[in-house]
Every structure is written in structure tokens, then in C-alpha cells.
Amino acid sequence: MSKKIILSGIQATGNLTLGNYLGAINNWKKMQEDYECNYMIADLHTLTIRNNPENLRKNTLNLLALYISAGINPEKSNIFIQSHVAEHAELAWILNCYTYMGELSRMTQFKDKSAKHADNINSGLFTYPVLMAADILLYQADLVPVGEDQKQHLELTRDLAERFNSIYGETFKVPEPFIQGVAARVMGLQEPTSKMSKSSSIPNDSIFLNDEPDVILKKFKKAVTDSENIVRFDVKEKPGISNLISIYSAITGKTKQDIEKEFEGKGYGDFKVAVAEAVIEELKPMQEKYKELKDNPDYLEKIYKTGAEKAKIIANKTLKDVYEKIRISFIEERKYECLQIMLK
Ligand code: TRP
């Protein structure tokens, strides 16, 4: 039996947080053994918010270095940059013509981002989920690991796949969401009722993956808690402490009950230091590898070129099928270096 196909991606914006690591990349690493994994850097999606062009390129390469340092193995998984595979933009256009304005208007992320960037509500922001659907459907993905906030986009992807299939016959695999374990949602340290964010403007709210150990310790010591001083999981009454318990549990593999026992009779001070130390230890190997890779652009180039070539073979096959179904002529002679590599 062939392995199930996975596709996921992260936007190339700024520094990744502990939330991206525990909620996504760390799980991606584990999936490499059992699934056929495609991990993408969504640089086209990043354009929906204004970016400094030089930063975009830097962030894209840094994210690639981070995927690899976090344990995504390019020998096992296909790692590529979205914009390198033109089929994503092509399929997105086609799918746009099968997506209703009403569907996109209902997307909560669109509403949130429009409110946040009121001076730049562009059509890319509106059709963002359609490009995401193209990302997924091109690879005939069975499963898409996403956080809670992306579930609605995946629902739309499924609707689009079903809609297209029902008009033209079996074309796309209808993907399932793959919502991950305990720490699918790491919350802010200062505002534990909202998700830990790459772009939070609140100081000490987010742990960034490249934070130095002393910074991590300081941020955890300052984390918002409550006055009970008992390490007990209760998201409603104690969102701050519960978030720290979730983080500690995700890293150590201990259950919430074990953690409550471990810190019985001890105060928040001890607990915060323990969480900080666990996070520092967990991130250390990745941070060391990342420093090495960042200074090795030739290696990174090799990875993203090979990744794009492999991705194109699959993406091109799906797009060709789509073009045939809708009777758009397809240039058969699309030649890619990959074909030459394969023939060698
Ligand atoms: N929209 C996703 C996010 O912001 C990133 C993304 C783009 C993605 N394309 C994808 C995730 C395809 C999963 C599959 O988190």
C-alpha cells in the first residue's frame, strides 16, 4: 500500500514562534516516517500583506533553513518554495472561477486581516484561501496538518475539490484536515487567550525560535499567570498557567496530570523556570544547526532547486488533467530541467 500524501506550508513572514514549532514543524518531523510529505514555504501568500521585498527573500531562505534545522529531512520529505512552481498560481486562477464571493466573504481570517490592514484590503487577501486550495489539490494530498485557524480554509478546499469533481469527474483528492496533538494551539505568554503570534506587538508575548536562552528564561518568568499559585490545568479560569502546562507537556511528553503532580506544593516561580529550561533544551540543537545553515546558501539552493523539480512533476500532472477537463489547450512541450534529470 502506498503512503498517504501530506502537504503543508507556512508563510514566509518574520520569525517563527514556539507556536509554529510545537503546533506545526515538530509534528511534520514525526510524520516523515509514515507519510509522503511535501512541505512548502508559502511566499506567494506573504504578498497579501505589504512586505519589504528584500525581507521577503531573506525570510523565505531563513524559513527553509529553519525547516531543515528543525529536522525536516530533504532526503525524506519534499521541501520547496511555492513561487518556484508556477502551477500554484495557474490552478489558483482556475479555482477562482469556481469559488463564490459569498464563500470567501465568510472567511474569518479575511475579516480579521481586513480589520488589521484596513489600508490594504487587496483582492489577494480575499482570494488567499483559493491559492491555498491550489497548493493542496495540486499534490492530491490526503491529509493537511493545519492549526485551528486554518480549518475553515481547508473546508473550502474540500468544497472546491468536490465541486470540480462533480462537474468534470474525478480530478482532485478531497483532503482531510490533520489537527495535531496537545499543543495545536500555543497561546501568547502575555495574552494567553489569543494565539502566540509572529507579529504580536506586545513585548514578551511570543517566544521566537531564535531567542537566546536568557531571553527565553526572561519571557517565561514574566508570563502572565493568576493569584492561586497552584499548578493546575483550567483553560477558563487559568489560561496563563494552562498554556504553560500545555507547552511543558508538548515538549516533555508528560500528561497534564503528571505535571500537576510534579509541581504539587511548588509555586509558579519554580514551574516557570522548569518550562523555560525545557524549551531552551528543546530548541538548542535546532538553533545550532540553523546558525550553520544560514551561512551555507549553496546548500540551501541545492535543496530548493531539487524540491521545485520534484514538486513540478506532481503539480504539472494535476494541472494537465485540469486543463484537459475544462478543455483549455495545454502546451505539451512544457519542459523542465527535472525531466532532463529524470532521463539521465
Ligand atoms: N495559510 C497557511 C497559514 O497561514 C499557510 C499555507 C499556505 C498552507 N498554503 C498552505 C497551509 C497549504 C497548509 C496547506 O498558516
mmCIF file of C-alpha atoms in Angstrom, residues 48 96 100-107 110 121-130:
data_model
loop_
_atom_site.group_PDB
_atom_site.id
_atom_site.type_symbol
_atom_site.label_atom_id
_atom_site.label_comp_id
_atom_site.label_asym_id
_atom_site.label_seq_id
_atom_site.Cartn_x
_atom_site.Cartn_y
_atom_site.Cartn_z
ATOM 1 C CA THR A 48 -1.133 39.692 0.644
ATOM 2 C CA ASN A 96 -11.071 31.315 -8.512
ATOM 3 C CA TYR A 100 -18.168 32.260 -4.895
ATOM 4 C CA MET A 101 -17.708 35.723 -3.434
ATOM 5 C CA GLY A 102 -20.049 34.717 -0.620
ATOM 6 C CA GLU A 103 -17.832 31.813 0.365
ATOM 7 C CA LEU A 104 -14.750 33.995 0.585
ATOM 8 C CA SER A 105 -16.590 36.770 2.433
ATOM 9 C CA ARG A 106 -17.341 34.313 5.221
ATOM 10 C CA MET A 107 -13.688 33.509 5.925
ATOM 11 C CA PHE A 110 -10.136 37.556 5.782
ATOM 12 C CA ILE A 121 -7.621 45.157 1.678
ATOM 13 C CA ASN A 122 -6.431 43.764 -1.646
ATOM 14 C CA SER A 123 -8.035 41.044 -3.738
ATOM 15 C CA GLY A 124 -5.144 38.717 -2.964
ATOM 16 C CA LEU A 125 -6.138 38.835 0.680
ATOM 17 C CA PHE A 126 -9.683 37.961 -0.389
ATOM 18 C CA THR A 127 -8.678 35.026 -2.608
ATOM 19 C CA TYR A 128 -5.919 33.825 -0.258
ATOM 20 C CA PRO A 129 -7.834 30.603 0.555
ATOM 21 C CA VAL A 130 -8.148 29.768 -3.148
#
